[in-house]
PDB file of C-alpha atoms and ligand atoms in Angstrom:
ATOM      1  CA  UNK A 322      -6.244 -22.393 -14.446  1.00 59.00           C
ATOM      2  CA  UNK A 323      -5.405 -19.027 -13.854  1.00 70.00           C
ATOM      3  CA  UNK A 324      -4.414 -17.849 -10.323  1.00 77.00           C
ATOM      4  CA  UNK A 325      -7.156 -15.388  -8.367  1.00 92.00           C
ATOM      5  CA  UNK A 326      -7.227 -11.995  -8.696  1.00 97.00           C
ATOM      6  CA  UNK A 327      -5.523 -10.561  -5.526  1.00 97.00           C
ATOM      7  CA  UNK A 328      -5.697  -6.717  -5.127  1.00 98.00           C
ATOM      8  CA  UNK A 329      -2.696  -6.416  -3.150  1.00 98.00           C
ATOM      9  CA  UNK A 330      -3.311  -2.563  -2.025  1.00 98.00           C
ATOM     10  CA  UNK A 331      -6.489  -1.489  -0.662  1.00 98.00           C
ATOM     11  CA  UNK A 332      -7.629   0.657   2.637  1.00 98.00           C
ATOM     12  CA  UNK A 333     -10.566   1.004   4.557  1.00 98.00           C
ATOM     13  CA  UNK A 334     -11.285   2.934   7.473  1.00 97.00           C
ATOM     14  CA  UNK A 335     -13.238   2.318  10.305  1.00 96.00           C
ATOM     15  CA  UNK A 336     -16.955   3.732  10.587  1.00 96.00           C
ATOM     16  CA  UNK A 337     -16.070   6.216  12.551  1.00 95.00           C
ATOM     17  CA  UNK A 338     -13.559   7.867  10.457  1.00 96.00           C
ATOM     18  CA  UNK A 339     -16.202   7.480   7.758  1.00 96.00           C
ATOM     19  CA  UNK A 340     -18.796   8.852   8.933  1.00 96.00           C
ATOM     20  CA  UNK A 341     -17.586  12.488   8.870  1.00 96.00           C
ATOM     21  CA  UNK A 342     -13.480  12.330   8.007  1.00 95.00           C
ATOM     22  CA  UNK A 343     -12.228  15.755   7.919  1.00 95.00           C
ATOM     23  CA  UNK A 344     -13.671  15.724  11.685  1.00 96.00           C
ATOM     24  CA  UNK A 345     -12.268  12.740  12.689  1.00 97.00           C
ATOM     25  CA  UNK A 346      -8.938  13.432  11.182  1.00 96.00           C
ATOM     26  CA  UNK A 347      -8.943  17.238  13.059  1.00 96.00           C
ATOM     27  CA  UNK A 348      -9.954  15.262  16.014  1.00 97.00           C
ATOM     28  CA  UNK A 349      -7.144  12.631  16.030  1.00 97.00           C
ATOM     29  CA  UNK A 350      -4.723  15.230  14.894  1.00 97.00           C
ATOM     30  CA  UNK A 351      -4.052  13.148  11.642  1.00 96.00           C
ATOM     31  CA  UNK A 352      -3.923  16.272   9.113  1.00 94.00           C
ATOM     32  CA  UNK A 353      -1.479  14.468   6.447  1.00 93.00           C
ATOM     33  CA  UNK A 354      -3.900  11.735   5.731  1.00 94.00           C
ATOM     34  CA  UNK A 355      -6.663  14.866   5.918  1.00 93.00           C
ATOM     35  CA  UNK A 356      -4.557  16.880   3.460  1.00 91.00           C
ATOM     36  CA  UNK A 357      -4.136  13.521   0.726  1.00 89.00           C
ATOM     37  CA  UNK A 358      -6.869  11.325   1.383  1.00 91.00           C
ATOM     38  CA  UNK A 359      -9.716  14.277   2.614  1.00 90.00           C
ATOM     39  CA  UNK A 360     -10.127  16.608  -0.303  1.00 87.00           C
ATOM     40  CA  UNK A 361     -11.518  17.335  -3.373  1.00 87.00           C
ATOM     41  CA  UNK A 362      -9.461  17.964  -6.856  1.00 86.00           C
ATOM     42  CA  UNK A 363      -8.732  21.190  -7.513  1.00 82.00           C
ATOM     43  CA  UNK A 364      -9.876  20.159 -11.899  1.00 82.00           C
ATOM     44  CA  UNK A 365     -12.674  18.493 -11.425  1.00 84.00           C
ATOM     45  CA  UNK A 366     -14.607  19.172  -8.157  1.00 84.00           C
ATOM     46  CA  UNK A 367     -14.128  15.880  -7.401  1.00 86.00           C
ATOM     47  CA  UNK A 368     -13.461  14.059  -3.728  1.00 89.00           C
ATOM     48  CA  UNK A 369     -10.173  12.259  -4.255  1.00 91.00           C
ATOM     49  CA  UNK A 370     -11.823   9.196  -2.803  1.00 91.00           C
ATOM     50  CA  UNK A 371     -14.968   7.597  -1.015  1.00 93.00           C
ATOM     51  CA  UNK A 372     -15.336   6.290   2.086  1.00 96.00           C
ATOM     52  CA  UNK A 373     -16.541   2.718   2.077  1.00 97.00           C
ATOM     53  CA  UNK A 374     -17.780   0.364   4.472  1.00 98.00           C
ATOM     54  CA  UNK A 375     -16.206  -3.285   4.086  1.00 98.00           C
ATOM     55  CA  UNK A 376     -19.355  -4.755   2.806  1.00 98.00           C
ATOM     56  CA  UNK A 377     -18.929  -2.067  -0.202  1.00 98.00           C
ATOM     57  CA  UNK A 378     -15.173  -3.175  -0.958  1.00 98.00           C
ATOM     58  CA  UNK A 379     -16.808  -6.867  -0.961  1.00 98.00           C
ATOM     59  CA  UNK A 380     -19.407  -5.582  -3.564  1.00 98.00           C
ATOM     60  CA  UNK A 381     -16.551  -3.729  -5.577  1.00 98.00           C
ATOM     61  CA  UNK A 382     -14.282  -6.965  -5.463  1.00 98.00           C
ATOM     62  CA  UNK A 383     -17.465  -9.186  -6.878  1.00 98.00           C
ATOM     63  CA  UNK A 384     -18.289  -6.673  -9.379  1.00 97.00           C
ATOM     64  CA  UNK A 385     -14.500  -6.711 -10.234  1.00 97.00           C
ATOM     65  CA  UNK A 386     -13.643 -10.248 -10.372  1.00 97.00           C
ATOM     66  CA  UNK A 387     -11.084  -9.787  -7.423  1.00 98.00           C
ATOM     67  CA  UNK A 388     -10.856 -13.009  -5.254  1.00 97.00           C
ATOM     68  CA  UNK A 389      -8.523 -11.355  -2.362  1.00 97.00           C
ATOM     69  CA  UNK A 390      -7.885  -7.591  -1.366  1.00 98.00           C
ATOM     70  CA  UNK A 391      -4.951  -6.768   1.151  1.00 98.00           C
ATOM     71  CA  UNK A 392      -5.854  -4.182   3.385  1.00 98.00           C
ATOM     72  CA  UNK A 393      -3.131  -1.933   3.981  1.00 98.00           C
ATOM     73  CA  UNK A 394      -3.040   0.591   7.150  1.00 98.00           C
ATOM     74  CA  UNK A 395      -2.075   4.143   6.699  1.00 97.00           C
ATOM     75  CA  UNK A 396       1.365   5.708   7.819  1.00 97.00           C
ATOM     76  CA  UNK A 397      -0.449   7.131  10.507  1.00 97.00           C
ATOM     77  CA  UNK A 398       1.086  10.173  12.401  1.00 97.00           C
ATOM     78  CA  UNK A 399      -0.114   8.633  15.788  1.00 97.00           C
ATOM     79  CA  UNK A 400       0.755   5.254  17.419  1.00 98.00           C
ATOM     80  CA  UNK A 401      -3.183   5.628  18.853  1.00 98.00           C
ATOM     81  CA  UNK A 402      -4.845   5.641  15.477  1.00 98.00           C
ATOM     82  CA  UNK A 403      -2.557   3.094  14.092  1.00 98.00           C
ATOM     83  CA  UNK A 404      -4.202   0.791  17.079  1.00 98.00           C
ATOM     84  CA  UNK A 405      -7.026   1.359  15.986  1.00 98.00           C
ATOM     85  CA  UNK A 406      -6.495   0.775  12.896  1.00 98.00           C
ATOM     86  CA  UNK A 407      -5.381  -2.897  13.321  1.00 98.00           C
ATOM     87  CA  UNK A 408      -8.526  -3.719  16.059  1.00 98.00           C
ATOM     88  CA  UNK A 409     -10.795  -2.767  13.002  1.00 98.00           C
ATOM     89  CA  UNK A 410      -8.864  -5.041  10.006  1.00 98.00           C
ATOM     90  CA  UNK A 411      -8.269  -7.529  12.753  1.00 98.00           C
ATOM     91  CA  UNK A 412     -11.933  -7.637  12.913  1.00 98.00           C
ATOM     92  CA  UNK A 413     -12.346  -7.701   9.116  1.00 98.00           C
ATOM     93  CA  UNK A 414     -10.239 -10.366   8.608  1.00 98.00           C
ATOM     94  CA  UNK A 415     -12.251 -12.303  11.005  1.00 98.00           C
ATOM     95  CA  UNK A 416     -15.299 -11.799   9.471  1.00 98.00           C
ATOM     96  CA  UNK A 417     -14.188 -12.474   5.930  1.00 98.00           C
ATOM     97  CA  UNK A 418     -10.952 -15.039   5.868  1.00 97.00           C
ATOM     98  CA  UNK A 419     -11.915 -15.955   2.451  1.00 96.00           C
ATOM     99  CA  UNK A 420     -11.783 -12.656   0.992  1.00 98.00           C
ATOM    100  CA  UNK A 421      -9.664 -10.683   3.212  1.00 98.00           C
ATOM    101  CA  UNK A 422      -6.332 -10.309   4.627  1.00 97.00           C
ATOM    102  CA  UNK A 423      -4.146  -7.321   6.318  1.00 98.00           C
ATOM    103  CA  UNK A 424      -0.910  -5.439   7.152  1.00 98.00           C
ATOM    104  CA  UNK A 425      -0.760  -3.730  10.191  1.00 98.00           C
ATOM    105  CA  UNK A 426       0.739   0.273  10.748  1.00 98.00           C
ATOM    106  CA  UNK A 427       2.244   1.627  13.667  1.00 98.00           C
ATOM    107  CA  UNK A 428       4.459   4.495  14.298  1.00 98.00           C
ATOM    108  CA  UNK A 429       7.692   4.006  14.427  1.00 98.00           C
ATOM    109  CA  UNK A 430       8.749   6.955  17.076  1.00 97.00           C
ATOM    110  CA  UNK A 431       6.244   4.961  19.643  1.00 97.00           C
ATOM    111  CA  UNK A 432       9.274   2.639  20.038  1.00 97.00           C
ATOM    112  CA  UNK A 433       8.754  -0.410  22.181  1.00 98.00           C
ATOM    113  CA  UNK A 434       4.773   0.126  22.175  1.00 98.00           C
ATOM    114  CA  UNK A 435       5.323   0.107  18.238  1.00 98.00           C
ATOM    115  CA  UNK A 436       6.831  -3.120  18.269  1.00 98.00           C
ATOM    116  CA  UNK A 437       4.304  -4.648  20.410  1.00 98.00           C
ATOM    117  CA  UNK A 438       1.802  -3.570  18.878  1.00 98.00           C
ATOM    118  CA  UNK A 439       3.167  -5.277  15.862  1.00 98.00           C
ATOM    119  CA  UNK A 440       3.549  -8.663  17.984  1.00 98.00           C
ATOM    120  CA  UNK A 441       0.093  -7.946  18.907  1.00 98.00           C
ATOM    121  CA  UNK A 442      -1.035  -7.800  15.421  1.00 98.00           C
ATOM    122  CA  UNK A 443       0.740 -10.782  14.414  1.00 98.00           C
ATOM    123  CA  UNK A 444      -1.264 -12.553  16.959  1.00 98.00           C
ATOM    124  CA  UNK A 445      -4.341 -11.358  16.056  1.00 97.00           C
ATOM    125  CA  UNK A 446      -4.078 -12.420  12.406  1.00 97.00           C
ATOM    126  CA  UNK A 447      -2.271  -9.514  10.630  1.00 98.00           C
ATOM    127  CA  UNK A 448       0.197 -10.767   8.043  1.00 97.00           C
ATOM    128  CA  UNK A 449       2.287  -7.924   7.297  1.00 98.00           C
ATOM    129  CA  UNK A 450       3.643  -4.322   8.162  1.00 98.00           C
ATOM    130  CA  UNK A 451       2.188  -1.353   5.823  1.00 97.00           C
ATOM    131  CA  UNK A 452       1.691   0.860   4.231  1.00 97.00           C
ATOM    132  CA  UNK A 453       4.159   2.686   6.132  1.00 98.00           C
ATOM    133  CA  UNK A 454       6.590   5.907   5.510  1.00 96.00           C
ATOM    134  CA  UNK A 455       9.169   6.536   7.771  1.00 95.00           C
ATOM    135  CA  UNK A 456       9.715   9.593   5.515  1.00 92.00           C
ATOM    136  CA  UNK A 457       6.456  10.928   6.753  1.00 93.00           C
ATOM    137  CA  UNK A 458       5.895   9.522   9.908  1.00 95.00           C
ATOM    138  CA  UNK A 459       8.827  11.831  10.972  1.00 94.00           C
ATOM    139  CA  UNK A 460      11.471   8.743  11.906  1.00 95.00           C
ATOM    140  CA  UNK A 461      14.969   8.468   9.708  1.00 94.00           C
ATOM    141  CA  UNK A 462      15.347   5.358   8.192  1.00 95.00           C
ATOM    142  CA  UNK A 463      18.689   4.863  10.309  1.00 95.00           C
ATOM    143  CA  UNK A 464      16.595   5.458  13.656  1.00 97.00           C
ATOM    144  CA  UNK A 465      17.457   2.669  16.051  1.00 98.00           C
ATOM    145  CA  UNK A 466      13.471   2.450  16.439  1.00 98.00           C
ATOM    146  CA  UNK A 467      12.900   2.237  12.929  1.00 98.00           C
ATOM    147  CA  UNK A 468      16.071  -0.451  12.676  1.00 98.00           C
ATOM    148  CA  UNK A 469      13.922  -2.481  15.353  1.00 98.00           C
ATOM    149  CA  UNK A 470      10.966  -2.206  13.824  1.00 98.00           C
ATOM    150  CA  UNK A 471      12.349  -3.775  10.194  1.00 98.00           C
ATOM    151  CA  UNK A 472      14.441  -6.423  12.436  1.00 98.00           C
ATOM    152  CA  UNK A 473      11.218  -7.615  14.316  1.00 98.00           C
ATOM    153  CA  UNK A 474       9.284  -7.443  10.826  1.00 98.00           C
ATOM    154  CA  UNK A 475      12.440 -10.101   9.594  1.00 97.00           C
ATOM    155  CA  UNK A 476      12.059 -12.090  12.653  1.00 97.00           C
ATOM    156  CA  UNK A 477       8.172 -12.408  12.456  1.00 97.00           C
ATOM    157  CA  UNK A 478       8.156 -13.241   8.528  1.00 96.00           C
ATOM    158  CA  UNK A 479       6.148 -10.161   7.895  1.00 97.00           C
ATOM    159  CA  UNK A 480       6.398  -8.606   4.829  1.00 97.00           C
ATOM    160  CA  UNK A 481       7.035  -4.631   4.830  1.00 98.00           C
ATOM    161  CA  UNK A 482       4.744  -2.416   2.078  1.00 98.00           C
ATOM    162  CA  UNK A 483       6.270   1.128   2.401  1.00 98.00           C
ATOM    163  CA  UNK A 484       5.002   4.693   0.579  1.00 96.00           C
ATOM    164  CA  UNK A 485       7.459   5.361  -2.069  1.00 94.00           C
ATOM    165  CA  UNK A 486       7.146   8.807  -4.344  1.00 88.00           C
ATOM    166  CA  UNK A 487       8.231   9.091  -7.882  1.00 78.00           C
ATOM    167  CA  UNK A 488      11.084  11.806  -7.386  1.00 75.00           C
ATOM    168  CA  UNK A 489       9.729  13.123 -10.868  1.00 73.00           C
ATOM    169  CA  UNK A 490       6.012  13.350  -9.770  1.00 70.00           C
ATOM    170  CA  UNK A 491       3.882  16.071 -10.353  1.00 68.00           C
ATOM    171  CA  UNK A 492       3.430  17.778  -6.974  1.00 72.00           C
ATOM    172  CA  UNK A 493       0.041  16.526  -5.125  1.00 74.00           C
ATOM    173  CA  UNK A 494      -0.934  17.665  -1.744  1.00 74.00           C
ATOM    174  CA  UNK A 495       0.829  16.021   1.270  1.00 76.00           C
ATOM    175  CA  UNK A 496       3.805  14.982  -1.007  1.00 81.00           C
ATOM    176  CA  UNK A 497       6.739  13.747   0.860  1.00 82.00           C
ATOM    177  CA  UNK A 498      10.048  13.158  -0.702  1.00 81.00           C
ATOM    178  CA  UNK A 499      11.032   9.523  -0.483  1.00 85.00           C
ATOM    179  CA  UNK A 500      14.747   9.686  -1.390  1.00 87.00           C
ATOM    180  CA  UNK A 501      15.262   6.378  -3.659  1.00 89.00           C
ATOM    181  CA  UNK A 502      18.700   5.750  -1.634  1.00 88.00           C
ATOM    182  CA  UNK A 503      17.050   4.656   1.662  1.00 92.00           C
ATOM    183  CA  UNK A 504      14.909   2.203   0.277  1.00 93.00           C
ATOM    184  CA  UNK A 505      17.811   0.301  -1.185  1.00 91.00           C
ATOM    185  CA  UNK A 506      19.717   0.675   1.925  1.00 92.00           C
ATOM    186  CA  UNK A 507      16.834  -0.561   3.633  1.00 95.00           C
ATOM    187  CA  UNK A 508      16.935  -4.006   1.372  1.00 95.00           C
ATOM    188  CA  UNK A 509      20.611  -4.240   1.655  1.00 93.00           C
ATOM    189  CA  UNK A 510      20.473  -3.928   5.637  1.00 96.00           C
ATOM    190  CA  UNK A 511      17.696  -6.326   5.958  1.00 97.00           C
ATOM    191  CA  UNK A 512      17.630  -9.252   3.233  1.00 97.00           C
ATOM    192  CA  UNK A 513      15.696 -11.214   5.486  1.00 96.00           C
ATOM    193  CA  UNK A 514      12.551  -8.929   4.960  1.00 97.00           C
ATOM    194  CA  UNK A 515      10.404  -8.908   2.137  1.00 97.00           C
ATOM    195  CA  UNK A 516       9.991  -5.177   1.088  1.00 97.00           C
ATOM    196  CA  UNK A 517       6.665  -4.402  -1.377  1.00 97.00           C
ATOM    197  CA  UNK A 518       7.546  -0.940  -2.297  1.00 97.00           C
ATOM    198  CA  UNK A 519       3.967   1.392  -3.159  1.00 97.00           C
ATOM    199  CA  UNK A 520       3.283   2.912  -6.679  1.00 95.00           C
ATOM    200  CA  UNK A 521       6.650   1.137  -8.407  1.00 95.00           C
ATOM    201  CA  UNK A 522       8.828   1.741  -5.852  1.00 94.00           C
ATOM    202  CA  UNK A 523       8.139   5.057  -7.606  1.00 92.00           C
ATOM    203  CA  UNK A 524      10.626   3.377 -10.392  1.00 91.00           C
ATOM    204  CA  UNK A 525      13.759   3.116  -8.099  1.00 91.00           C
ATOM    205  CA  UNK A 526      15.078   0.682 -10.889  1.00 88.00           C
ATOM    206  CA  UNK A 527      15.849   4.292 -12.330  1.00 84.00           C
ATOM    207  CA  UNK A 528      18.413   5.199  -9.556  1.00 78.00           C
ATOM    208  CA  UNK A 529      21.859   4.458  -9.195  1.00 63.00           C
ATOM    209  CA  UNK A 530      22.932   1.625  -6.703  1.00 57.00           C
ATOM    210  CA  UNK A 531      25.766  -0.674  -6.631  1.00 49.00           C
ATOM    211  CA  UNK A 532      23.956  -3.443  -8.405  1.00 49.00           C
ATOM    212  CA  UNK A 533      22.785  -0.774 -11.327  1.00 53.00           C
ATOM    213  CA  UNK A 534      18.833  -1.117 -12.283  1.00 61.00           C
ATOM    214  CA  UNK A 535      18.321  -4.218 -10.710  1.00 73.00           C
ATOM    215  CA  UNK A 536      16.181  -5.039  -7.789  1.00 84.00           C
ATOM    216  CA  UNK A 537      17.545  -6.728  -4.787  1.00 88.00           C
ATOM    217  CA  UNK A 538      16.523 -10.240  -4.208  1.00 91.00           C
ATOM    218  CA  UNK A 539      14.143  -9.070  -1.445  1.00 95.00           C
ATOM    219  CA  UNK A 540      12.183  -6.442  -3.397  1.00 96.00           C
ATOM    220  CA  UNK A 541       8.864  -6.502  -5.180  1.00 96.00           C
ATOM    221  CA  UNK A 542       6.539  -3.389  -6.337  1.00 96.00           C
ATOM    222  CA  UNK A 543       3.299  -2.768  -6.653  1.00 97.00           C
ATOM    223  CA  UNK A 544       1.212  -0.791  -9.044  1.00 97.00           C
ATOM    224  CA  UNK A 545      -1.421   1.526  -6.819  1.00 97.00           C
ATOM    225  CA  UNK A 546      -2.556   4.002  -8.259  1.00 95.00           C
ATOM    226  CA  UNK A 547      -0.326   3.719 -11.683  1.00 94.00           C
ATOM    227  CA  UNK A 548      -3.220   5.921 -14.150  1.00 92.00           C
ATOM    228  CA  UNK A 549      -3.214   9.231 -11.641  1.00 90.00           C
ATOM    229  CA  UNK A 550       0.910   8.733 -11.300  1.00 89.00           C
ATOM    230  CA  UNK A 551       2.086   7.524 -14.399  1.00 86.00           C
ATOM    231  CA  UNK A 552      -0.788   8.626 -17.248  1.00 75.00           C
ATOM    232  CA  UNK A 553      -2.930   6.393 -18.501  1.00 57.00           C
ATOM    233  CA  UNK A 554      -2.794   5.461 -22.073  1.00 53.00           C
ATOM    234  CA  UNK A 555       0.410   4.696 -22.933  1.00 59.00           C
ATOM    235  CA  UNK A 556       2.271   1.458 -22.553  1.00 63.00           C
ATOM    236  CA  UNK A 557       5.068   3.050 -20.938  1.00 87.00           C
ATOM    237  CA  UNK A 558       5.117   2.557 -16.784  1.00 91.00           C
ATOM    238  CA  UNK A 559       3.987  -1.010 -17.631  1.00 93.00           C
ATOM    239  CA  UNK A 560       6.622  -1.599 -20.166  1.00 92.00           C
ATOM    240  CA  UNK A 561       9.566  -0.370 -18.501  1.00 91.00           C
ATOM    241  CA  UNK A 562       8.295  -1.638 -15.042  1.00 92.00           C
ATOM    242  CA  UNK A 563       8.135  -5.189 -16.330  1.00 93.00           C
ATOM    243  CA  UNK A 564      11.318  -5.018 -18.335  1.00 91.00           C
ATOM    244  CA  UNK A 565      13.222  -3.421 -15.533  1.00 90.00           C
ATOM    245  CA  UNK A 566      11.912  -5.657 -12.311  1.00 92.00           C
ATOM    246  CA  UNK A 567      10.958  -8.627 -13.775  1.00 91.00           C
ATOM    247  CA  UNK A 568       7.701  -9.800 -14.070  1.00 90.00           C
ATOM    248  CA  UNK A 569       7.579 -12.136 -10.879  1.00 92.00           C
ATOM    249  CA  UNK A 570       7.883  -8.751  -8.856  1.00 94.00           C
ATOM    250  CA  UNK A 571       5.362  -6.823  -9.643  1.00 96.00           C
ATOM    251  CA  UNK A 572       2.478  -7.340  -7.489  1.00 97.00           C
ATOM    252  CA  UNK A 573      -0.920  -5.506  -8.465  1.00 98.00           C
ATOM    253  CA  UNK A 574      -2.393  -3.322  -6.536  1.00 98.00           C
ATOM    254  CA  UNK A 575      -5.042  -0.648  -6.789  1.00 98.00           C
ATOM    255  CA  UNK A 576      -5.280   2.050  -3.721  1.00 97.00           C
ATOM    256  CA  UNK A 577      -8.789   1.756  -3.930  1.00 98.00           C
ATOM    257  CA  UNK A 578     -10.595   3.710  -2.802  1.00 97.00           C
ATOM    258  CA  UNK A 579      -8.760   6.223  -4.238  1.00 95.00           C
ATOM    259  CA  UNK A 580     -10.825   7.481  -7.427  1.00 94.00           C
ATOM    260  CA  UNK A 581      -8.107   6.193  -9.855  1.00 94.00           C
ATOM    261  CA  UNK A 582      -9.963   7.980 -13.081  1.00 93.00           C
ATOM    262  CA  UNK A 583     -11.041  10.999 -12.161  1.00 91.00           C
ATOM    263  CA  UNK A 584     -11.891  12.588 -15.532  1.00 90.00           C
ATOM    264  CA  UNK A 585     -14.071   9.540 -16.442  1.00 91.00           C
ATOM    265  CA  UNK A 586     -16.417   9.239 -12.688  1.00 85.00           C
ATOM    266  CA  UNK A 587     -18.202   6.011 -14.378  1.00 89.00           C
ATOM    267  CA  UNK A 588     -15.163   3.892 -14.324  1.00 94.00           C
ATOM    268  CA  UNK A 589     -14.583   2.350 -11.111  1.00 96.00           C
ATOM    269  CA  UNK A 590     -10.927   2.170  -9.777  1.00 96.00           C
ATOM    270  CA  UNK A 591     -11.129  -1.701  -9.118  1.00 98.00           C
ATOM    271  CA  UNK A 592     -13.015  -3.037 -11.807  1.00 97.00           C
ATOM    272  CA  UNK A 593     -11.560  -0.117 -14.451  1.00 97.00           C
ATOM    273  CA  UNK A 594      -7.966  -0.812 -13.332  1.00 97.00           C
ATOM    274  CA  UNK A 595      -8.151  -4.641 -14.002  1.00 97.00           C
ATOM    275  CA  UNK A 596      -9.267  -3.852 -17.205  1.00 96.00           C
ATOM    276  CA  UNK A 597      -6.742  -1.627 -18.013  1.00 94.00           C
ATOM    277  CA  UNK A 598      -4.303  -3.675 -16.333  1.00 95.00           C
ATOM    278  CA  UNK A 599      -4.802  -7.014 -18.576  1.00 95.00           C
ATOM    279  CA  UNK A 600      -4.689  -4.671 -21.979  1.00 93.00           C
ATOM    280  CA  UNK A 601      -1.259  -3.246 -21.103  1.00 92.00           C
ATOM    281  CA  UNK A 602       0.065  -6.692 -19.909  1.00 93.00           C
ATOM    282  CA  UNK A 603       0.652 -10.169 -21.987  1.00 93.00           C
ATOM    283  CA  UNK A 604      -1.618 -13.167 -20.224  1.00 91.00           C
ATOM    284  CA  UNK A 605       1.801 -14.593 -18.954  1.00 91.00           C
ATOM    285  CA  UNK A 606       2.617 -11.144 -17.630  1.00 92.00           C
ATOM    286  CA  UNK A 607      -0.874 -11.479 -15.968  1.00 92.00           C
ATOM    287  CA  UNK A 608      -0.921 -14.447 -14.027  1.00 88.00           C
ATOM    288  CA  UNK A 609       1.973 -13.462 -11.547  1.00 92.00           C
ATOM    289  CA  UNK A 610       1.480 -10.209 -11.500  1.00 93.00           C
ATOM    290  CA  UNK A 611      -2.499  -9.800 -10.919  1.00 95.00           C
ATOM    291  CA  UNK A 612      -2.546 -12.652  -7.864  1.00 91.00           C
ATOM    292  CA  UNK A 613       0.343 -15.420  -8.311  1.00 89.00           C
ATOM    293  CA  UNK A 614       2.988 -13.816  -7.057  1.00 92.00           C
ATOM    294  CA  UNK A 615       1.556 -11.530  -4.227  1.00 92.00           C
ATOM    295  CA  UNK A 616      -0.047 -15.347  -3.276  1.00 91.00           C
ATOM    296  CA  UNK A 617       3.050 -17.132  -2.944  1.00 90.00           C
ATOM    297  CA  UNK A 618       4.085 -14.454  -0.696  1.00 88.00           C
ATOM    298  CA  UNK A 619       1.596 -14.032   1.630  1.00 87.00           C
ATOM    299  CA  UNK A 620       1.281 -17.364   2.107  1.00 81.00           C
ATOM    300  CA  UNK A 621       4.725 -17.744   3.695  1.00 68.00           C
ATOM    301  CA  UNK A 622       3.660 -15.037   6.071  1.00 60.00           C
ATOM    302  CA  UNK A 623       0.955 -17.068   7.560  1.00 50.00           C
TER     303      UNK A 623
HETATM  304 ZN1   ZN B1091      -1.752   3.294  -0.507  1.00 60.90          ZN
END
């Protein structure tokens, strides 16, 4: 039998960030997440993404065929919305334990509130760390608080999602340059985390490292948001992707709610992306990569 669908990058907001956004982000002083996640594009008119309420995800998922979403935080810029942040999914999770699960955020810079806010997390049911980006949450990636933060993640058995961007990416607003380098220091410095790096570790099998292409044993991908990064039609992302990491780690994940097709506003980003998903892959491709794989590993983060 196949394994469930698991949609292993998803985020929600809280209902009072949905109910008016732009004013809740001015508010909270959060104007990165305003600048990507609040806007409309500049070709079609279009809002970049919706707002929903958990009971819609659980409608989308149904209507999808997707068993499990993981809800993934936001690389916050402040250590008070990432707190809030992890009350709400910690409440989600609650209510749905079937159908939900959840990575925490936090702030690096916050320092030892950061990483008790993490142990807090852990303890109330929040399996992982993401999505962060040190790169624009304003911490190096050789900051002793962002050293502690991936050595408590190592110690607690949570598994680390982090924002990568494709160095050849079209510019988008609220781009931040994720210099390949650091993410493969990262793995190298820390085998004993699990790293899930966003959007195909914006193809970091591409850059030059002492082991050539290859991943390091502790790395997987995941694949939100592939059709507005990579093009959707051709083969390509998928091909090389799979070739170049392996099929056991690439983990599939949407970024809903971001509107994935744009162009075509009937398609929904969960439901249309599975689709497209299971044309570009072979069924034993599938079974890993749309919920086996991301399964086995959340399950050792329990
Ligand atoms: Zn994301």
């Amino acid at each position: 039998m196949a394994a469930p669908v698991i949609d292993a990058h998803v985020h929600l907001y809280p209902p009072d960030v949905n109910r008016d956004p732009a004013a809740w982000a001015a508010v909270h002083g959060e104007s990165q997440w305003s600048r990507m996640c609040v806007r409309t594009r500049k070709a079609t008119g279009r809002p970049v993404q919706d707002f929903p309420s958990v009971d819609e995800l659980l409608r989308d998922m149904d209507a999808a065929g997707v068993e499990r979403a993981v809800l993934l935080g936001w690389y916050w810029q402040n250590q008070t919305t990432c707190v809030a942040q992890n009350r709400f999914y910690a409440e989600c999770v609650r209510a749905h334990p079937d159908r939900l699960s959840a990575f925490a955020t936090v702030q690096a810079n916050a320092g030892e509130v950061a990483l008790d806010e993490v142990r807090r997390a852990k303890n109330d049911g929040l399996i992982g760390l993401g999505e962060l980006s040190p790169h624009s949450q304003g911490v190096a990636v050789d900051d002793e608080r962002w050293l502690a933060l991936m050595t408590l993640a190592g110690e607690l058995g949570m598994p680390v999602n982090l924002h990568v961007t494709e160095p050849e990416s079209a510019a988008y607003p609220g781009r931040v340059e994720t210099p390949l380098a650091d993410f493969r220091a990262m793995a190298r410095a820390f085998p004993q985390v699990r790293f899930i790096l966003a959007h195909w570790g914006g193809r970091i099998w591409r850059a030059t490292g002492e082991a050539g292409g290859r991943l390091p044993g502790n790395v997987w991908v995941d694949t939100a948001a592939t059709p507005l990064l990579y093009g959707g039609g051709e083969a390509g992302i998928w091909r090389e992707g799979l070739a170049a990491c392996g099929p056991e780690r690439v983990v599939w994940g949407t970024d809903y709610p971001l509107a994935l097709y744009p162009t075509e506003p009937d398609k929904p980003t969960m439901a249309g992306f599975l689709a497209e998903t299971r044309m570009k892959v072979s069924a034993t491709e599938a079974g890993g990569l749309l919920g086996g794989t991301v399964g086995r590993l959340l399950k050792t983060s329990r």
